[in-house]
Amino acid sequence: MKQNNFSIGVIGVGHLGEYHVKHLKTIEKSKLIGIFDLNNKRASIISKRYGVDNFNSQSELIEKCDAISIVTPTESHYKIAKTILKYGKHVFVEKPITANVRDANELIDLAIKRRLILQVGHIERINPALLALSDYKLDPKYIEIQRLAPYSVRGTDVPVVLDKMIHDLDILLSLVKTPLKEIHADGLSILTESIDMAHARISFQNNTIANITSSRIAKEDIRKVKLFQKNLYCTLDLLKGSAEIYEIDSNSNSNIKVPFEYKGKQKTITYTKPIIKDFDPLRQELKNFINSIAGKEKPIVDGINARNALALAIKINKLILKKTD
Ligand code: NAD
């Protein structure tokens, strides 16, 4: 018989963990059992604010739950996730999955062996602006992604490539499903001991090229994606939630069509600004986790997807470090 409700706990209730608590309290089929955080002062605040039990130990919480959401710093993901999987419970872990590929592989194997869900919080995969492209046949040949943010101490436990660029590497690998050919990367450490600004030029075996820039030392937040392919060009603003699509000779019903002539033939550029769906990606991702546990859906980003993005991020960071040594 199918289970109706799944009992969930949240480990790590800092900045992002609070939002996990907020959503898991009200998502259908999720029963939020409690929280655990090494910082008991913070846990007490969240416990009072949301009326959830604050557990004294991680294991006590895990024992009472079917699944746990891990929202702690990267370094702790592997150990906590492994413990939960060994208890036979499902795991949602924030990105990056782990600090290294070996640990990620171990978690993937463990989840497969125990038939458990291992899902990773690569939330940008369901950014509403990106999803606006799902009606188009995409085969991008040139991709540009920029993700810049003002400095914040959160996330500086890892290099910018593992904190910010990894979102775009996951998006990239979901768009281009061809093996990698070559990677060139440069970067700089400015405020922290690890790389704070990075640029990678990634080429794939189908000759697609991607230029990705990430920085955590910027004046303002910018998150932009540009895709170019034969007869189609689009720009996305992942922060503001907008998409603009230009197509050549399309039969789209947009009424903005600009004629142009090429080699004596009349052609048109069609401009479309799709309506972006209004939803909260974190809530959507957590709902997908619950539905995946229930066997109704597949995780949007599973352990393997997350491991692949991590492997690429680590490769890029190593290339940068080689040049900056
Ligand atoms: P944070 O520092 O605000 O919160 C982390 C919390 O974890 C703190 O309260 C800390 O006391 C607690 N903690 C640390 N080690 C612990 C342990 N071993 N057991 C229990 N609690 C522990 O950090 P944050 O910004 O909330 O980030 C947490 C995670 O979320 C990171 O992995 C980060 O990469 C990820 N994150 C993802 C996104 C996204 O867009 N998907 C955005 C922000 C952060």
PDB file of N, CA, C and O in Angstrom, residues 97-135:
ATOM      1  N   ILE A  97      26.833  18.654  -4.282  1.00  0.00           N
ATOM      2  CA  ILE A  97      26.493  17.395  -3.603  1.00  0.00           C
ATOM      3  C   ILE A  97      27.492  17.062  -2.496  1.00  0.00           C
ATOM      4  O   ILE A  97      27.103  16.714  -1.376  1.00  0.00           O
ATOM      5  N   THR A  98      28.783  17.162  -2.809  1.00  0.00           N
ATOM      6  CA  THR A  98      29.842  16.899  -1.832  1.00  0.00           C
ATOM      7  C   THR A  98      31.035  17.773  -2.218  1.00  0.00           C
ATOM      8  O   THR A  98      30.982  18.476  -3.226  1.00  0.00           O
ATOM      9  N   ALA A  99      32.112  17.642  -1.454  1.00  0.00           N
ATOM     10  CA  ALA A  99      33.297  18.455  -1.785  1.00  0.00           C
ATOM     11  C   ALA A  99      34.180  17.779  -2.815  1.00  0.00           C
ATOM     12  O   ALA A  99      35.039  18.415  -3.423  1.00  0.00           O
ATOM     13  N   ASN A 100      34.005  16.462  -3.024  1.00  0.00           N
ATOM     14  CA  ASN A 100      34.817  15.791  -4.056  1.00  0.00           C
ATOM     15  C   ASN A 100      34.024  14.667  -4.722  1.00  0.00           C
ATOM     16  O   ASN A 100      33.007  14.199  -4.193  1.00  0.00           O
ATOM     17  N   VAL A 101      34.523  14.248  -5.903  1.00  0.00           N
ATOM     18  CA  VAL A 101      33.786  13.293  -6.738  1.00  0.00           C
ATOM     19  C   VAL A 101      33.730  11.898  -6.097  1.00  0.00           C
ATOM     20  O   VAL A 101      32.712  11.209  -6.185  1.00  0.00           O
ATOM     21  N   ARG A 102      34.800  11.516  -5.418  1.00  0.00           N
ATOM     22  CA  ARG A 102      34.811  10.186  -4.792  1.00  0.00           C
ATOM     23  C   ARG A 102      33.656  10.051  -3.792  1.00  0.00           C
ATOM     24  O   ARG A 102      32.918   9.071  -3.786  1.00  0.00           O
ATOM     25  N   ASP A 103      33.484  11.081  -2.962  1.00  0.00           N
ATOM     26  CA  ASP A 103      32.406  11.054  -1.965  1.00  0.00           C
ATOM     27  C   ASP A 103      31.037  11.034  -2.648  1.00  0.00           C
ATOM     28  O   ASP A 103      30.116  10.338  -2.203  1.00  0.00           O
ATOM     29  N   ALA A 104      30.908  11.813  -3.733  1.00  0.00           N
ATOM     30  CA  ALA A 104      29.624  11.851  -4.448  1.00  0.00           C
ATOM     31  C   ALA A 104      29.304  10.458  -5.000  1.00  0.00           C
ATOM     32  O   ALA A 104      28.176   9.966  -4.874  1.00  0.00           O
ATOM     33  N   ASN A 105      30.319   9.799  -5.572  1.00  0.00           N
ATOM     34  CA  ASN A 105      30.103   8.458  -6.129  1.00  0.00           C
ATOM     35  C   ASN A 105      29.672   7.472  -5.049  1.00  0.00           C
ATOM     36  O   ASN A 105      28.816   6.613  -5.278  1.00  0.00           O
ATOM     37  N   GLU A 106      30.269   7.617  -3.868  1.00  0.00           N
ATOM     38  CA  GLU A 106      29.916   6.707  -2.773  1.00  0.00           C
ATOM     39  C   GLU A 106      28.436   6.891  -2.382  1.00  0.00           C
ATOM     40  O   GLU A 106      27.717   5.908  -2.182  1.00  0.00           O
ATOM     41  N   LEU A 107      27.996   8.147  -2.340  1.00  0.00           N
ATOM     42  CA  LEU A 107      26.591   8.397  -1.975  1.00  0.00           C
ATOM     43  C   LEU A 107      25.655   7.840  -3.052  1.00  0.00           C
ATOM     44  O   LEU A 107      24.615   7.242  -2.741  1.00  0.00           O
ATOM     45  N   ILE A 108      26.055   8.032  -4.324  1.00  0.00           N
ATOM     46  CA  ILE A 108      25.214   7.544  -5.429  1.00  0.00           C
ATOM     47  C   ILE A 108      25.061   6.014  -5.320  1.00  0.00           C
ATOM     48  O   ILE A 108      23.956   5.470  -5.399  1.00  0.00           O
ATOM     49  N   ASP A 109      26.196   5.333  -5.103  1.00  0.00           N
ATOM     50  CA  ASP A 109      26.166   3.860  -5.011  1.00  0.00           C
ATOM     51  C   ASP A 109      25.296   3.409  -3.836  1.00  0.00           C
ATOM     52  O   ASP A 109      24.502   2.472  -3.964  1.00  0.00           O
ATOM     53  N   LEU A 110      25.458   4.093  -2.726  1.00  0.00           N
ATOM     54  CA  LEU A 110      24.699   3.733  -1.518  1.00  0.00           C
ATOM     55  C   LEU A 110      23.195   3.906  -1.767  1.00  0.00           C
ATOM     56  O   LEU A 110      22.391   3.028  -1.415  1.00  0.00           O
ATOM     57  N   ALA A 111      22.833   5.021  -2.395  1.00  0.00           N
ATOM     58  CA  ALA A 111      21.402   5.284  -2.658  1.00  0.00           C
ATOM     59  C   ALA A 111      20.843   4.236  -3.622  1.00  0.00           C
ATOM     60  O   ALA A 111      19.723   3.748  -3.430  1.00  0.00           O
ATOM     61  N   ILE A 112      21.633   3.875  -4.637  1.00  0.00           N
ATOM     62  CA  ILE A 112      21.156   2.866  -5.603  1.00  0.00           C
ATOM     63  C   ILE A 112      20.962   1.525  -4.889  1.00  0.00           C
ATOM     64  O   ILE A 112      19.918   0.886  -5.007  1.00  0.00           O
ATOM     65  N   LYS A 113      21.980   1.127  -4.113  1.00  0.00           N
ATOM     66  CA  LYS A 113      21.918  -0.170  -3.402  1.00  0.00           C
ATOM     67  C   LYS A 113      20.699  -0.251  -2.497  1.00  0.00           C
ATOM     68  O   LYS A 113      20.040  -1.278  -2.413  1.00  0.00           O
ATOM     69  N   ARG A 114      20.432   0.856  -1.807  1.00  0.00           N
ATOM     70  CA  ARG A 114      19.329   0.834  -0.829  1.00  0.00           C
ATOM     71  C   ARG A 114      18.001   1.293  -1.413  1.00  0.00           C
ATOM     72  O   ARG A 114      17.031   1.488  -0.692  1.00  0.00           O
ATOM     73  N   ARG A 115      17.985   1.553  -2.736  1.00  0.00           N
ATOM     74  CA  ARG A 115      16.770   2.031  -3.422  1.00  0.00           C
ATOM     75  C   ARG A 115      16.198   3.272  -2.753  1.00  0.00           C
ATOM     76  O   ARG A 115      15.004   3.346  -2.426  1.00  0.00           O
ATOM     77  N   LEU A 116      17.073   4.243  -2.541  1.00  0.00           N
ATOM     78  CA  LEU A 116      16.640   5.481  -1.883  1.00  0.00           C
ATOM     79  C   LEU A 116      16.806   6.654  -2.842  1.00  0.00           C
ATOM     80  O   LEU A 116      17.629   6.608  -3.752  1.00  0.00           O
ATOM     81  N   ILE A 117      16.018   7.705  -2.621  1.00  0.00           N
ATOM     82  CA  ILE A 117      16.147   8.903  -3.438  1.00  0.00           C
ATOM     83  C   ILE A 117      17.315   9.731  -2.924  1.00  0.00           C
ATOM     84  O   ILE A 117      17.440   9.964  -1.724  1.00  0.00           O
ATOM     85  N   LEU A 118      18.167  10.142  -3.869  1.00  0.00           N
ATOM     86  CA  LEU A 118      19.248  11.080  -3.551  1.00  0.00           C
ATOM     87  C   LEU A 118      19.075  12.234  -4.530  1.00  0.00           C
ATOM     88  O   LEU A 118      19.314  12.090  -5.727  1.00  0.00           O
ATOM     89  N   GLN A 119      18.584  13.341  -4.011  1.00  0.00           N
ATOM     90  CA  GLN A 119      18.295  14.498  -4.868  1.00  0.00           C
ATOM     91  C   GLN A 119      19.163  15.683  -4.440  1.00  0.00           C
ATOM     92  O   GLN A 119      19.478  15.826  -3.263  1.00  0.00           O
ATOM     93  N   VAL A 120      19.528  16.521  -5.402  1.00  0.00           N
ATOM     94  CA  VAL A 120      20.436  17.632  -5.090  1.00  0.00           C
ATOM     95  C   VAL A 120      19.818  18.967  -5.503  1.00  0.00           C
ATOM     96  O   VAL A 120      19.189  19.076  -6.565  1.00  0.00           O
ATOM     97  N   GLY A 121      20.037  19.984  -4.648  1.00  0.00           N
ATOM     98  CA  GLY A 121      19.362  21.276  -4.825  1.00  0.00           C
ATOM     99  C   GLY A 121      19.929  22.208  -5.883  1.00  0.00           C
ATOM    100  O   GLY A 121      20.213  23.367  -5.585  1.00  0.00           O
ATOM    101  N   HIS A 122      20.081  21.702  -7.097  1.00  0.00           N
ATOM    102  CA  HIS A 122      20.498  22.591  -8.197  1.00  0.00           C
ATOM    103  C   HIS A 122      19.265  23.334  -8.705  1.00  0.00           C
ATOM    104  O   HIS A 122      18.729  23.045  -9.788  1.00  0.00           O
ATOM    105  N   ILE A 123      18.853  24.298  -7.909  1.00  0.00           N
ATOM    106  CA  ILE A 123      17.571  24.974  -8.095  1.00  0.00           C
ATOM    107  C   ILE A 123      17.446  25.706  -9.438  1.00  0.00           C
ATOM    108  O   ILE A 123      16.351  25.833  -9.978  1.00  0.00           O
ATOM    109  N   GLU A 124      18.584  26.161  -9.986  1.00  0.00           N
ATOM    110  CA  GLU A 124      18.516  26.945 -11.215  1.00  0.00           C
ATOM    111  C   GLU A 124      18.027  26.117 -12.412  1.00  0.00           C
ATOM    112  O   GLU A 124      17.615  26.659 -13.420  1.00  0.00           O
ATOM    113  N   ARG A 125      18.063  24.811 -12.284  1.00  0.00           N
ATOM    114  CA  ARG A 125      17.591  23.946 -13.377  1.00  0.00           C
ATOM    115  C   ARG A 125      16.113  24.200 -13.650  1.00  0.00           C
ATOM    116  O   ARG A 125      15.626  23.962 -14.749  1.00  0.00           O
ATOM    117  N   ILE A 126      15.398  24.659 -12.599  1.00  0.00           N
ATOM    118  CA  ILE A 126      13.976  24.950 -12.830  1.00  0.00           C
ATOM    119  C   ILE A 126      13.701  26.443 -12.661  1.00  0.00           C
ATOM    120  O   ILE A 126      12.611  26.840 -12.268  1.00  0.00           O
ATOM    121  N   ASN A 127      14.704  27.243 -12.987  1.00  0.00           N
ATOM    122  CA  ASN A 127      14.460  28.684 -12.994  1.00  0.00           C
ATOM    123  C   ASN A 127      13.344  28.959 -14.014  1.00  0.00           C
ATOM    124  O   ASN A 127      13.397  28.478 -15.154  1.00  0.00           O
ATOM    125  N   PRO A 128      12.305  29.709 -13.615  1.00  0.00           N
ATOM    126  CA  PRO A 128      11.165  29.908 -14.516  1.00  0.00           C
ATOM    127  C   PRO A 128      11.564  30.462 -15.893  1.00  0.00           C
ATOM    128  O   PRO A 128      10.949  30.094 -16.899  1.00  0.00           O
ATOM    129  N   ALA A 129      12.613  31.296 -15.953  1.00  0.00           N
ATOM    130  CA  ALA A 129      13.025  31.855 -17.258  1.00  0.00           C
ATOM    131  C   ALA A 129      13.603  30.750 -18.143  1.00  0.00           C
ATOM    132  O   ALA A 129      13.352  30.707 -19.355  1.00  0.00           O
ATOM    133  N   LEU A 130      14.353  29.846 -17.543  1.00  0.00           N
ATOM    134  CA  LEU A 130      14.940  28.739 -18.315  1.00  0.00           C
ATOM    135  C   LEU A 130      13.841  27.791 -18.816  1.00  0.00           C
ATOM    136  O   LEU A 130      13.872  27.311 -19.951  1.00  0.00           O
ATOM    137  N   LEU A 131      12.851  27.571 -17.963  1.00  0.00           N
ATOM    138  CA  LEU A 131      11.762  26.652 -18.351  1.00  0.00           C
ATOM    139  C   LEU A 131      10.943  27.203 -19.519  1.00  0.00           C
ATOM    140  O   LEU A 131      10.287  26.447 -20.229  1.00  0.00           O
ATOM    141  N   ALA A 132      11.023  28.532 -19.729  1.00  0.00           N
ATOM    142  CA  ALA A 132      10.290  29.140 -20.852  1.00  0.00           C
ATOM    143  C   ALA A 132      10.801  28.599 -22.189  1.00  0.00           C
ATOM    144  O   ALA A 132      10.129  28.705 -23.217  1.00  0.00           O
ATOM    145  N   LEU A 133      11.993  27.997 -22.172  1.00  0.00           N
ATOM    146  CA  LEU A 133      12.566  27.477 -23.428  1.00  0.00           C
ATOM    147  C   LEU A 133      12.093  26.056 -23.729  1.00  0.00           C
ATOM    148  O   LEU A 133      12.420  25.521 -24.782  1.00  0.00           O
ATOM    149  N   SER A 134      11.337  25.474 -22.797  1.00  0.00           N
ATOM    150  CA  SER A 134      11.016  24.053 -22.992  1.00  0.00           C
ATOM    151  C   SER A 134      10.137  23.792 -24.220  1.00  0.00           C
ATOM    152  O   SER A 134      10.080  22.654 -24.702  1.00  0.00           O
ATOM    153  N   ASP A 135       9.497  24.832 -24.762  1.00  0.00           N
ATOM    154  CA  ASP A 135       8.680  24.633 -25.970  1.00  0.00           C
ATOM    155  C   ASP A 135       9.517  24.731 -27.253  1.00  0.00           C
ATOM    156  O   ASP A 135       8.983  24.572 -28.351  1.00  0.00           O
TER     157      ASP A 135
END
